[in-house]
Amino acid sequence: MTAEALAGAFRDGTLSARTIVAACLARIARIDGAVNAFTDVLPERAAARAEALDAARARGEPLGPLAGVPFAVKNLFDIAGLPTRAGSTINRARAPASRDAALIRRMEAAGAILVGGLNMGEYAYDFTGENVHDGSTRNPHALGHMSGGSSGGSGGAIGAGLVPIALGSDTNGSIRVPSAFCGCFGLKPTYGRLTRAGSFPFVGSLDHLGPMARSVRDLALGYDAMQGPDPDDPVATTRPAELTASRLADGLGTLRVAVAGGYFARGGDAETFEAVATVARALDATREIEIPQAARARAAAYLITAAEGAALHLDRLRTRGQDFDPAVRDRLIAGAMIPAPMVERAQRFRRWYRAAVLDLFREVDVILAPATPCRAPRSGQTTFVLDGVTLPVRANIGVFTQPISFIGLPVVAVPVRLDAGLPLGVQVIAAPWREDVALRIAYHLERAGVARAPVANL
């Protein structure tokens, strides 16, 4: 059941919160051994929360829009009583979090029920869903394939139908990549739209938090519940909440949709671009637009990611280097050696690139682009062939997401299934603060049957 359906069944008395939670936990116990999405399951907390909601309903108290809905979070979110793993072994020695992350508190204020923490790539420096400490999250649609990362546990949990809503983080594509690989909807909001307070950082100038779900309405309901200013996050916007769920069915009206050409039309498998073309046809989008200097933007994003990520972990690299995933450690060490003038140059380019891309939104409202260059690779696969060139998998999965994260644009990843094979993802990119536009497009595609997020048959 979707989050919307569960909340409705709880409100009208068809289902109790205790029944919903018991069914959710039973499904996790039955299926997650195959998927490995969860690192922490919280049955006592969830049961107590369900009992409190049932009592509130019995007293006739107002119920939130997500009342009775289970959700789970990537384990870089603080969960009261647990050390915040952030996918690492080092962090497990930290003191347990004293309170939940801000977005968990907001979800629970809307009536949702936290059932656990989810697997992720170490310190979010990952595109594959593989973790040397907790094991890989497997793609629920084909267990021998990658879930994508670094929010692989979030994508796996949604794709396997373990929870209707999961929260993840996206620095260079870590919500959009697992959404594409696992066949679900994901939202990377505008940079600063959702507070990051109470989450373990990766790259402060690129980090976003957001929801993943099996339906666009669930995605919007989760997003709406989490909006609002927060003085505890210095980059959180002071803009008031701009709710989206009630506007999904407004229609497309005069929205101008274009397909990203140039950089975004090469360097991937043919079926990747066919997924974009399928979406474009459903939207009657015939215009092509080129995002300038996208390849350079990706290179600059790499530089900033490596340098900022390394700066965050320098003390751990010096004292606990042997406890890192060797692949993550080596990338962080390399980042620590990037000359400062190179990073400064990347940041100057970033300002120019943002202005240039924002100019495009004078002409269009939405830009379509692939989410990944291919379907999910096999677990453990280290290279793939794109456009006849053999490339490393880990470094190139984010080829189409990084130039968009780099300037904080809102994006909805929509799952497209061209055949019986693994799903593909398409990015629906909007201007800053126009999550409503991207979600309306995604809702139209879902209703038209072009974008859909089936639950894996496990």
GROMACS .gro file of C-alpha atoms in nm:
model
  458
    1MET     CA    1   0.000   0.000   0.000
    2THR     CA    2   0.110   0.355  -0.066
    3ALA     CA    3   0.163   0.601   0.218
    4GLU     CA    4  -0.150   0.785   0.109
    5ALA     CA    5  -0.359   0.465   0.123
    6LEU     CA    6  -0.218   0.361   0.461
    7ALA     CA    7  -0.286   0.704   0.611
    8GLY     CA    8  -0.641   0.691   0.475
    9ALA     CA    9  -0.700   0.343   0.615
   10PHE     CA   10  -0.569   0.455   0.952
   11ARG     CA   11  -0.782   0.769   0.960
   12ASP     CA   12  -1.105   0.588   0.873
   13GLY     CA   13  -1.040   0.309   1.121
   14THR     CA   14  -0.990   0.033   0.865
   15LEU     CA   15  -0.640  -0.032   1.000
   16SER     CA   16  -0.479   0.041   1.332
   17ALA     CA   17  -0.129   0.179   1.350
   18ARG     CA   18  -0.027  -0.132   1.542
   19THR     CA   19  -0.150  -0.353   1.259
   20ILE     CA   20   0.034  -0.145   1.000
   21VAL     CA   21   0.360  -0.151   1.195
   22ALA     CA   22   0.335  -0.525   1.265
   23ALA     CA   23   0.285  -0.596   0.894
   24CYS     CA   24   0.574  -0.369   0.801
   25LEU     CA   25   0.812  -0.530   1.050
   26ALA     CA   26   0.705  -0.878   0.941
   27ARG     CA   27   0.779  -0.794   0.578
   28ILE     CA   28   1.120  -0.655   0.671
   29ALA     CA   29   1.198  -0.973   0.866
   30ARG     CA   30   1.087  -1.191   0.575
   31ILE     CA   31   1.250  -1.007   0.285
   32ASP     CA   32   1.537  -0.788   0.402
   33GLY     CA   33   1.777  -1.078   0.440
   34ALA     CA   34   1.784  -1.094   0.061
   35VAL     CA   35   1.799  -0.717  -0.003
   36ASN     CA   36   2.007  -0.600   0.295
   37ALA     CA   37   1.850  -0.254   0.303
   38PHE     CA   38   1.830  -0.215   0.683
   39THR     CA   39   2.116  -0.183   0.929
   40ASP     CA   40   1.894  -0.100   1.228
   41VAL     CA   41   1.534  -0.208   1.285
   42LEU     CA   42   1.343  -0.039   1.570
   43PRO     CA   43   1.047  -0.261   1.668
   44GLU     CA   44   1.004  -0.126   2.022
   45ARG     CA   45   1.015   0.237   1.916
   46ALA     CA   46   0.778   0.175   1.625
   47ALA     CA   47   0.533  -0.018   1.841
   48ALA     CA   48   0.529   0.255   2.106
   49ARG     CA   49   0.468   0.520   1.843
   50ALA     CA   50   0.188   0.313   1.687
   51GLU     CA   51   0.021   0.265   2.024
   52ALA     CA   52   0.031   0.640   2.088
   53LEU     CA   53  -0.125   0.710   1.747
   54ASP     CA   54  -0.402   0.456   1.803
   55ALA     CA   55  -0.478   0.620   2.137
   56ALA     CA   56  -0.481   0.966   1.978
   57ARG     CA   57  -0.725   0.848   1.713
   58ALA     CA   58  -0.949   0.692   1.978
   59ARG     CA   59  -0.958   1.027   2.161
   60GLY     CA   60  -1.061   1.204   1.841
   61GLU     CA   61  -0.744   1.413   1.821
   62PRO     CA   62  -0.635   1.567   1.488
   63LEU     CA   63  -0.419   1.332   1.283
   64GLY     CA   64  -0.136   1.435   1.056
   65PRO     CA   65  -0.131   1.367   0.681
   66LEU     CA   66   0.110   1.074   0.730
   67ALA     CA   67  -0.050   0.930   1.043
   68GLY     CA   68   0.021   0.558   1.067
   69VAL     CA   69   0.272   0.551   0.778
   70PRO     CA   70   0.601   0.363   0.838
   71PHE     CA   71   0.921   0.518   0.706
   72ALA     CA   72   1.295   0.458   0.731
   73VAL     CA   73   1.604   0.675   0.694
   74LYS     CA   74   1.956   0.642   0.558
   75ASN     CA   75   2.182   0.579   0.855
   76LEU     CA   76   2.351   0.919   0.829
   77PHE     CA   77   2.038   1.067   0.994
   78ASP     CA   78   2.063   1.093   1.372
   79ILE     CA   79   1.829   0.845   1.541
   80ALA     CA   80   1.795   0.900   1.915
   81GLY     CA   81   1.966   0.624   2.109
   82LEU     CA   82   2.184   0.500   1.820
   83PRO     CA   83   2.530   0.607   1.705
   84THR     CA   84   2.503   0.770   1.363
   85ARG     CA   85   2.685   0.518   1.143
   86ALA     CA   86   2.707   0.714   0.815
   87GLY     CA   87   2.792   0.378   0.659
   88SER     CA   88   3.123   0.357   0.844
   89THR     CA   89   3.271   0.137   1.113
   90ILE     CA   90   3.454   0.432   1.273
   91ASN     CA   91   3.137   0.616   1.369
   92ARG     CA   92   3.001   0.321   1.565
   93ALA     CA   93   3.226   0.421   1.855
   94ARG     CA   94   3.051   0.759   1.874
   95ALA     CA   95   2.805   0.834   2.151
   96PRO     CA   96   2.443   0.759   2.060
   97ALA     CA   97   2.251   1.052   1.919
   98SER     CA   98   2.064   1.243   2.190
   99ARG     CA   99   1.774   1.332   1.960
  100ASP     CA  100   1.641   1.258   1.615
  101ALA     CA  101   1.744   1.451   1.305
  102ALA     CA  102   1.519   1.745   1.224
  103LEU     CA  103   1.356   1.571   0.926
  104ILE     CA  104   1.270   1.264   1.135
  105ARG     CA  105   1.102   1.492   1.387
  106ARG     CA  106   0.905   1.662   1.110
  107MET     CA  107   0.795   1.331   0.960
  108GLU     CA  108   0.678   1.212   1.301
  109ALA     CA  109   0.501   1.544   1.361
  110ALA     CA  110   0.301   1.457   1.047
  111GLY     CA  111   0.214   1.120   1.204
  112ALA     CA  112   0.471   0.893   1.038
  113ILE     CA  113   0.637   0.606   1.226
  114LEU     CA  114   1.012   0.546   1.206
  115VAL     CA  115   1.093   0.175   1.173
  116GLY     CA  116   1.469   0.182   1.116
  117GLY     CA  117   1.797   0.299   0.968
  118LEU     CA  118   1.912   0.204   0.618
  119ASN     CA  119   2.235   0.085   0.463
  120MET     CA  120   2.452   0.328   0.265
  121GLY     CA  121   2.793   0.373   0.110
  122GLU     CA  122   3.066   0.465   0.357
  123TYR     CA  123   3.045   0.835   0.444
  124ALA     CA  124   2.815   0.875   0.137
  125TYR     CA  125   3.116   0.856  -0.098
  126ASP     CA  126   2.962   0.594  -0.325
  127PHE     CA  127   2.742   0.536  -0.629
  128THR     CA  128   2.711   0.156  -0.614
  129GLY     CA  129   2.530   0.061  -0.291
  130GLU     CA  130   2.824  -0.152  -0.182
  131ASN     CA  131   2.950  -0.132   0.176
  132VAL     CA  132   3.245  -0.330   0.309
  133HIS     CA  133   3.123  -0.308   0.670
  134ASP     CA  134   2.751  -0.387   0.640
  135GLY     CA  135   2.746  -0.566   0.306
  136SER     CA  136   2.597  -0.448  -0.019
  137THR     CA  137   2.233  -0.354  -0.061
  138ARG     CA  138   2.107  -0.570  -0.347
  139ASN     CA  139   1.878  -0.448  -0.621
  140PRO     CA  140   1.533  -0.583  -0.529
  141HIS     CA  141   1.443  -0.629  -0.898
  142ALA     CA  142   1.753  -0.844  -0.964
  143LEU     CA  143   1.946  -0.945  -0.655
  144GLY     CA  144   2.270  -0.990  -0.845
  145HIS     CA  145   2.276  -0.622  -0.944
  146MET     CA  146   2.366  -0.296  -0.771
  147SER     CA  147   2.110  -0.087  -0.586
  148GLY     CA  148   2.302   0.233  -0.656
  149GLY     CA  149   2.434   0.468  -0.394
  150SER     CA  150   2.501   0.616  -0.170
  151SER     CA  151   2.135   0.591  -0.060
  152GLY     CA  152   2.126   0.227  -0.169
  153GLY     CA  153   1.941   0.108   0.139
  154SER     CA  154   1.674   0.371   0.079
  155GLY     CA  155   1.628   0.265  -0.283
  156GLY     CA  156   1.631  -0.103  -0.190
  157ALA     CA  157   1.374  -0.057   0.085
  158ILE     CA  158   1.135   0.127  -0.147
  159GLY     CA  159   1.187  -0.109  -0.441
  160ALA     CA  160   1.127  -0.412  -0.218
  161GLY     CA  161   0.812  -0.261  -0.067
  162LEU     CA  162   0.955  -0.264   0.285
  163VAL     CA  163   0.838   0.092   0.358
  164PRO     CA  164   0.637   0.337   0.148
  165ILE     CA  165   0.868   0.634   0.216
  166ALA     CA  166   1.243   0.645   0.282
  167LEU     CA  167   1.475   0.939   0.332
  168GLY     CA  168   1.812   0.968   0.166
  169SER     CA  169   2.082   1.221   0.088
  170ASP     CA  170   2.209   1.345  -0.247
  171THR     CA  171   2.546   1.514  -0.291
  172ASN     CA  172   2.627   1.417  -0.649
  173GLY     CA  173   2.331   1.191  -0.731
  174SER     CA  174   2.281   0.967  -0.429
  175ILE     CA  175   1.901   0.987  -0.433
  176ARG     CA  176   1.858   0.987  -0.810
  177VAL     CA  177   2.094   0.696  -0.888
  178PRO     CA  178   1.932   0.440  -0.651
  179SER     CA  179   1.589   0.568  -0.755
  180ALA     CA  180   1.680   0.489  -1.116
  181PHE     CA  181   1.837   0.151  -1.043
  182CYS     CA  182   1.568   0.035  -0.798
  183GLY     CA  183   1.274   0.173  -0.994
  184CYS     CA  184   1.128   0.432  -0.757
  185PHE     CA  185   1.057   0.803  -0.746
  186GLY     CA  186   1.311   1.028  -0.574
  187LEU     CA  187   1.327   1.400  -0.503
  188LYS     CA  188   1.643   1.602  -0.466
  189PRO     CA  189   1.505   1.938  -0.357
  190THR     CA  190   1.660   2.278  -0.418
  191TYR     CA  191   1.979   2.321  -0.216
  192GLY     CA  192   1.876   2.459   0.123
  193ARG     CA  193   1.506   2.370   0.090
  194LEU     CA  194   1.508   2.088   0.350
  195THR     CA  195   1.709   2.121   0.667
  196ARG     CA  196   2.011   1.894   0.712
  197ALA     CA  197   2.031   1.945   1.087
  198GLY     CA  198   2.105   1.620   1.263
  199SER     CA  199   2.261   1.443   0.965
  200PHE     CA  200   2.624   1.346   0.913
  201PRO     CA  201   2.772   1.567   0.638
  202PHE     CA  202   2.972   1.474   0.332
  203VAL     CA  203   3.022   1.792   0.126
  204GLY     CA  204   2.856   2.086   0.293
  205SER     CA  205   2.818   2.294  -0.021
  206LEU     CA  206   2.655   2.008  -0.215
  207ASP     CA  207   2.460   1.802   0.040
  208HIS     CA  208   2.082   1.772   0.004
  209LEU     CA  209   1.832   1.554   0.191
  210GLY     CA  210   1.509   1.428   0.038
  211PRO     CA  211   1.244   1.155   0.012
  212MET     CA  212   1.207   0.845  -0.204
  213ALA     CA  213   0.875   0.666  -0.261
  214ARG     CA  214   0.674   0.437  -0.489
  215SER     CA  215   0.428   0.708  -0.593
  216VAL     CA  216   0.455   1.077  -0.674
  217ARG     CA  217   0.182   1.165  -0.426
  218ASP     CA  218   0.373   0.987  -0.148
  219LEU     CA  219   0.686   1.172  -0.255
  220ALA     CA  220   0.504   1.505  -0.236
  221LEU     CA  221   0.339   1.422   0.098
  222GLY     CA  222   0.678   1.339   0.250
  223TYR     CA  223   0.840   1.648   0.102
  224ASP     CA  224   0.561   1.876   0.222
  225ALA     CA  225   0.583   1.736   0.575
  226MET     CA  226   0.954   1.819   0.595
  227GLN     CA  227   0.952   2.176   0.463
  228GLY     CA  228   1.016   2.482   0.675
  229PRO     CA  229   1.302   2.706   0.793
  230ASP     CA  230   1.549   2.577   1.050
  231PRO     CA  231   1.808   2.794   1.227
  232ASP     CA  232   2.008   2.479   1.305
  233ASP     CA  233   2.112   2.447   0.938
  234PRO     CA  234   2.298   2.761   0.826
  235VAL     CA  235   2.206   2.711   0.460
  236ALA     CA  236   1.838   2.626   0.516
  237THR     CA  237   1.612   2.869   0.335
  238THR     CA  238   1.395   3.112   0.524
  239ARG     CA  239   1.128   3.081   0.255
  240PRO     CA  240   0.797   2.959   0.391
  241ALA     CA  241   0.676   2.612   0.304
  242GLU     CA  242   0.535   2.586  -0.049
  243LEU     CA  243   0.314   2.278  -0.045
  244THR     CA  244   0.297   2.056  -0.352
  245ALA     CA  245   0.070   1.756  -0.291
  246SER     CA  246  -0.249   1.955  -0.338
  247ARG     CA  247  -0.124   2.088  -0.673
  248LEU     CA  248  -0.018   1.764  -0.841
  249ALA     CA  249  -0.334   1.735  -1.048
  250ASP     CA  250  -0.325   2.097  -1.169
  251GLY     CA  251  -0.212   1.974  -1.508
  252LEU     CA  252   0.075   2.082  -1.727
  253GLY     CA  253  -0.091   2.393  -1.867
  254THR     CA  254   0.165   2.599  -2.054
  255LEU     CA  255   0.472   2.437  -1.898
  256ARG     CA  256   0.762   2.442  -2.143
  257VAL     CA  257   0.956   2.114  -2.148
  258ALA     CA  258   1.286   2.056  -2.326
  259VAL     CA  259   1.526   1.763  -2.358
  260ALA     CA  260   1.890   1.815  -2.264
  261GLY     CA  261   2.110   1.756  -2.568
  262GLY     CA  262   2.484   1.765  -2.619
  263TYR     CA  263   2.661   1.624  -2.315
  264PHE     CA  264   2.338   1.461  -2.191
  265ALA     CA  265   2.274   1.286  -2.523
  266ARG     CA  266   2.595   1.085  -2.538
  267GLY     CA  267   2.807   0.868  -2.311
  268GLY     CA  268   2.531   0.623  -2.223
  269ASP     CA  269   2.356   0.313  -2.350
  270ALA     CA  270   2.098   0.358  -2.626
  271GLU     CA  271   1.816   0.247  -2.394
  272THR     CA  272   1.908   0.525  -2.152
  273PHE     CA  273   1.830   0.784  -2.417
  274GLU     CA  274   1.522   0.591  -2.531
  275ALA     CA  275   1.385   0.627  -2.177
  276VAL     CA  276   1.427   1.004  -2.204
  277ALA     CA  277   1.266   1.002  -2.549
  278THR     CA  278   0.972   0.801  -2.411
  279VAL     CA  279   0.914   1.061  -2.142
  280ALA     CA  280   0.952   1.345  -2.393
  281ARG     CA  281   0.689   1.193  -2.622
  282ALA     CA  282   0.446   1.159  -2.333
  283LEU     CA  283   0.491   1.531  -2.264
  284ASP     CA  284   0.483   1.637  -2.631
  285ALA     CA  285   0.830   1.784  -2.576
  286THR     CA  286   1.010   1.837  -2.907
  287ARG     CA  287   1.258   2.106  -2.812
  288GLU     CA  288   1.622   2.026  -2.739
  289ILE     CA  289   1.833   2.253  -2.524
  290GLU     CA  290   2.202   2.234  -2.439
  291ILE     CA  291   2.330   2.291  -2.087
  292PRO     CA  292   2.658   2.477  -2.140
  293GLN     CA  293   2.988   2.336  -2.016
  294ALA     CA  294   2.825   2.037  -1.844
  295ALA     CA  295   3.139   1.823  -1.876
  296ARG     CA  296   3.342   2.094  -1.709
  297ALA     CA  297   3.077   2.121  -1.438
  298ARG     CA  298   3.114   1.752  -1.366
  299ALA     CA  299   3.492   1.790  -1.337
  300ALA     CA  300   3.454   2.087  -1.105
  301ALA     CA  301   3.202   1.893  -0.894
  302TYR     CA  302   3.457   1.614  -0.859
  303LEU     CA  303   3.723   1.858  -0.739
  304ILE     CA  304   3.499   2.025  -0.483
  305THR     CA  305   3.362   1.693  -0.359
  306ALA     CA  306   3.707   1.544  -0.313
  307ALA     CA  307   3.854   1.851  -0.143
  308GLU     CA  308   3.562   1.923   0.094
  309GLY     CA  309   3.515   1.555   0.175
  310ALA     CA  310   3.883   1.513   0.256
  311ALA     CA  311   3.886   1.821   0.480
  312LEU     CA  312   3.600   1.674   0.684
  313HIS     CA  313   3.781   1.345   0.741
  314LEU     CA  314   4.144   1.453   0.788
  315ASP     CA  315   4.161   1.361   1.158
  316ARG     CA  316   4.001   1.022   1.094
  317LEU     CA  317   4.240   0.959   0.804
  318ARG     CA  318   4.535   1.032   1.033
  319THR     CA  319   4.420   0.821   1.327
  320ARG     CA  320   4.186   0.553   1.185
  321GLY     CA  321   4.298   0.515   0.826
  322GLN     CA  322   4.298   0.136   0.846
  323ASP     CA  323   3.930   0.135   0.940
  324PHE     CA  324   3.807   0.300   0.618
  325ASP     CA  325   3.690   0.117   0.313
  326PRO     CA  326   4.022   0.126   0.120
  327ALA     CA  327   3.853   0.268  -0.191
  328VAL     CA  328   3.695   0.551   0.009
  329ARG     CA  329   4.017   0.617   0.198
  330ASP     CA  330   4.218   0.647  -0.122
  331ARG     CA  331   3.973   0.895  -0.275
  332LEU     CA  332   3.978   1.105   0.041
  333ILE     CA  333   4.358   1.105   0.054
  334ALA     CA  334   4.370   1.212  -0.310
  335GLY     CA  335   4.123   1.491  -0.229
  336ALA     CA  336   4.344   1.615   0.052
  337MET     CA  337   4.625   1.668  -0.198
  338ILE     CA  338   4.431   1.885  -0.445
  339PRO     CA  339   4.598   2.227  -0.464
  340ALA     CA  340   4.382   2.505  -0.320
  341PRO     CA  341   4.400   2.717  -0.640
  342MET     CA  342   4.233   2.434  -0.833
  343VAL     CA  343   3.943   2.426  -0.588
  344GLU     CA  344   3.912   2.805  -0.598
  345ARG     CA  345   3.900   2.793  -0.977
  346ALA     CA  346   3.629   2.526  -0.963
  347GLN     CA  347   3.424   2.744  -0.730
  348ARG     CA  348   3.458   3.045  -0.963
  349PHE     CA  349   3.342   2.830  -1.253
  350ARG     CA  350   3.055   2.707  -1.041
  351ARG     CA  351   2.920   3.062  -1.005
  352TRP     CA  352   2.942   3.120  -1.380
  353TYR     CA  353   2.780   2.787  -1.458
  354ARG     CA  354   2.490   2.847  -1.221
  355ALA     CA  355   2.414   3.181  -1.385
  356ALA     CA  356   2.436   3.026  -1.731
  357VAL     CA  357   2.198   2.741  -1.645
  358LEU     CA  358   1.952   2.971  -1.471
  359ASP     CA  359   1.937   3.173  -1.793
  360LEU     CA  360   1.800   2.861  -1.965
  361PHE     CA  361   1.498   2.869  -1.737
  362ARG     CA  362   1.394   3.197  -1.897
  363GLU     CA  363   1.315   2.984  -2.203
  364VAL     CA  364   1.191   2.658  -2.048
  365ASP     CA  365   1.033   2.538  -1.724
  366VAL     CA  366   1.161   2.179  -1.720
  367ILE     CA  367   1.462   2.000  -1.864
  368LEU     CA  368   1.469   1.622  -1.913
  369ALA     CA  369   1.792   1.424  -1.885
  370PRO     CA  370   1.901   1.065  -1.812
  371ALA     CA  371   1.956   0.977  -1.448
  372THR     CA  372   2.226   0.713  -1.514
  373PRO     CA  373   2.418   0.605  -1.823
  374CYS     CA  374   2.284   0.248  -1.805
  375ARG     CA  375   2.071   0.006  -1.607
  376ALA     CA  376   2.206  -0.123  -1.278
  377PRO     CA  377   2.541  -0.304  -1.327
  378ARG     CA  378   2.606  -0.637  -1.163
  379SER     CA  379   2.723  -0.635  -0.803
  380GLY     CA  380   3.099  -0.621  -0.787
  381GLN     CA  381   3.128  -0.508  -1.149
  382THR     CA  382   3.417  -0.264  -1.179
  383THR     CA  383   3.404  -0.157  -1.545
  384PHE     CA  384   3.142  -0.106  -1.814
  385VAL     CA  385   3.144  -0.005  -2.179
  386LEU     CA  386   2.979   0.324  -2.273
  387ASP     CA  387   2.991   0.449  -2.631
  388GLY     CA  388   3.253   0.184  -2.706
  389VAL     CA  389   3.484   0.299  -2.425
  390THR     CA  390   3.565   0.086  -2.120
  391LEU     CA  391   3.527   0.297  -1.806
  392PRO     CA  392   3.532   0.239  -1.428
  393VAL     CA  393   3.179   0.190  -1.295
  394ARG     CA  394   3.205   0.373  -0.964
  395ALA     CA  395   3.345   0.692  -1.114
  396ASN     CA  396   3.099   0.716  -1.402
  397ILE     CA  397   2.755   0.620  -1.269
  398GLY     CA  398   2.697   0.986  -1.177
  399VAL     CA  399   2.794   1.127  -1.516
  400PHE     CA  400   2.447   1.281  -1.566
  401THR     CA  401   2.360   1.370  -1.206
  402GLN     CA  402   2.673   1.555  -1.098
  403PRO     CA  403   2.635   1.859  -1.327
  404ILE     CA  404   2.287   1.917  -1.180
  405SER     CA  405   2.374   1.869  -0.810
  406PHE     CA  406   2.660   2.110  -0.860
  407ILE     CA  407   2.423   2.410  -0.863
  408GLY     CA  408   2.148   2.281  -0.636
  409LEU     CA  409   1.858   2.252  -0.881
  410PRO     CA  410   1.545   2.057  -0.777
  411VAL     CA  411   1.507   1.724  -0.957
  412VAL     CA  412   1.254   1.442  -0.950
  413ALA     CA  413   1.390   1.108  -1.068
  414VAL     CA  414   1.115   0.909  -1.240
  415PRO     CA  415   1.142   0.533  -1.305
  416VAL     CA  416   1.083   0.415  -1.662
  417ARG     CA  417   1.062   0.049  -1.759
  418LEU     CA  418   1.100   0.000  -2.132
  419ASP     CA  419   1.068  -0.380  -2.114
  420ALA     CA  420   1.079  -0.663  -1.863
  421GLY     CA  421   1.436  -0.576  -1.772
  422LEU     CA  422   1.571  -0.354  -1.497
  423PRO     CA  423   1.428  -0.003  -1.470
  424LEU     CA  424   1.587   0.316  -1.597
  425GLY     CA  425   1.556   0.666  -1.456
  426VAL     CA  426   1.491   1.005  -1.609
  427GLN     CA  427   1.566   1.335  -1.436
  428VAL     CA  428   1.292   1.600  -1.439
  429ILE     CA  429   1.488   1.918  -1.365
  430ALA     CA  430   1.325   2.247  -1.267
  431ALA     CA  431   1.432   2.598  -1.171
  432PRO     CA  432   1.524   2.668  -0.807
  433TRP     CA  433   1.230   2.643  -0.565
  434ARG     CA  434   1.004   2.491  -0.833
  435GLU     CA  435   0.973   2.143  -0.689
  436ASP     CA  436   0.602   2.182  -0.757
  437VAL     CA  437   0.667   2.194  -1.132
  438ALA     CA  438   0.893   1.886  -1.134
  439LEU     CA  439   0.642   1.694  -0.921
  440ARG     CA  440   0.350   1.790  -1.146
  441ILE     CA  441   0.540   1.659  -1.448
  442ALA     CA  442   0.622   1.336  -1.262
  443TYR     CA  443   0.258   1.295  -1.157
  444HIS     CA  444   0.141   1.339  -1.516
  445LEU     CA  445   0.390   1.073  -1.630
  446GLU     CA  446   0.277   0.837  -1.355
  447ARG     CA  447  -0.090   0.879  -1.443
  448ALA     CA  448  -0.008   0.824  -1.810
  449GLY     CA  449   0.163   0.494  -1.721
  450VAL     CA  450   0.500   0.608  -1.852
  451ALA     CA  451   0.663   0.631  -1.509
  452ARG     CA  452   0.584   0.364  -1.254
  453ALA     CA  453   0.744   0.211  -0.949
  454PRO     CA  454   0.640  -0.152  -0.911
  455VAL     CA  455   0.724  -0.348  -0.598
  456ALA     CA  456   0.977  -0.624  -0.662
  457ASN     CA  457   0.849  -0.980  -0.655
  458LEU     CA  458   1.052  -1.119  -0.366
   0.00000   0.00000   0.00000
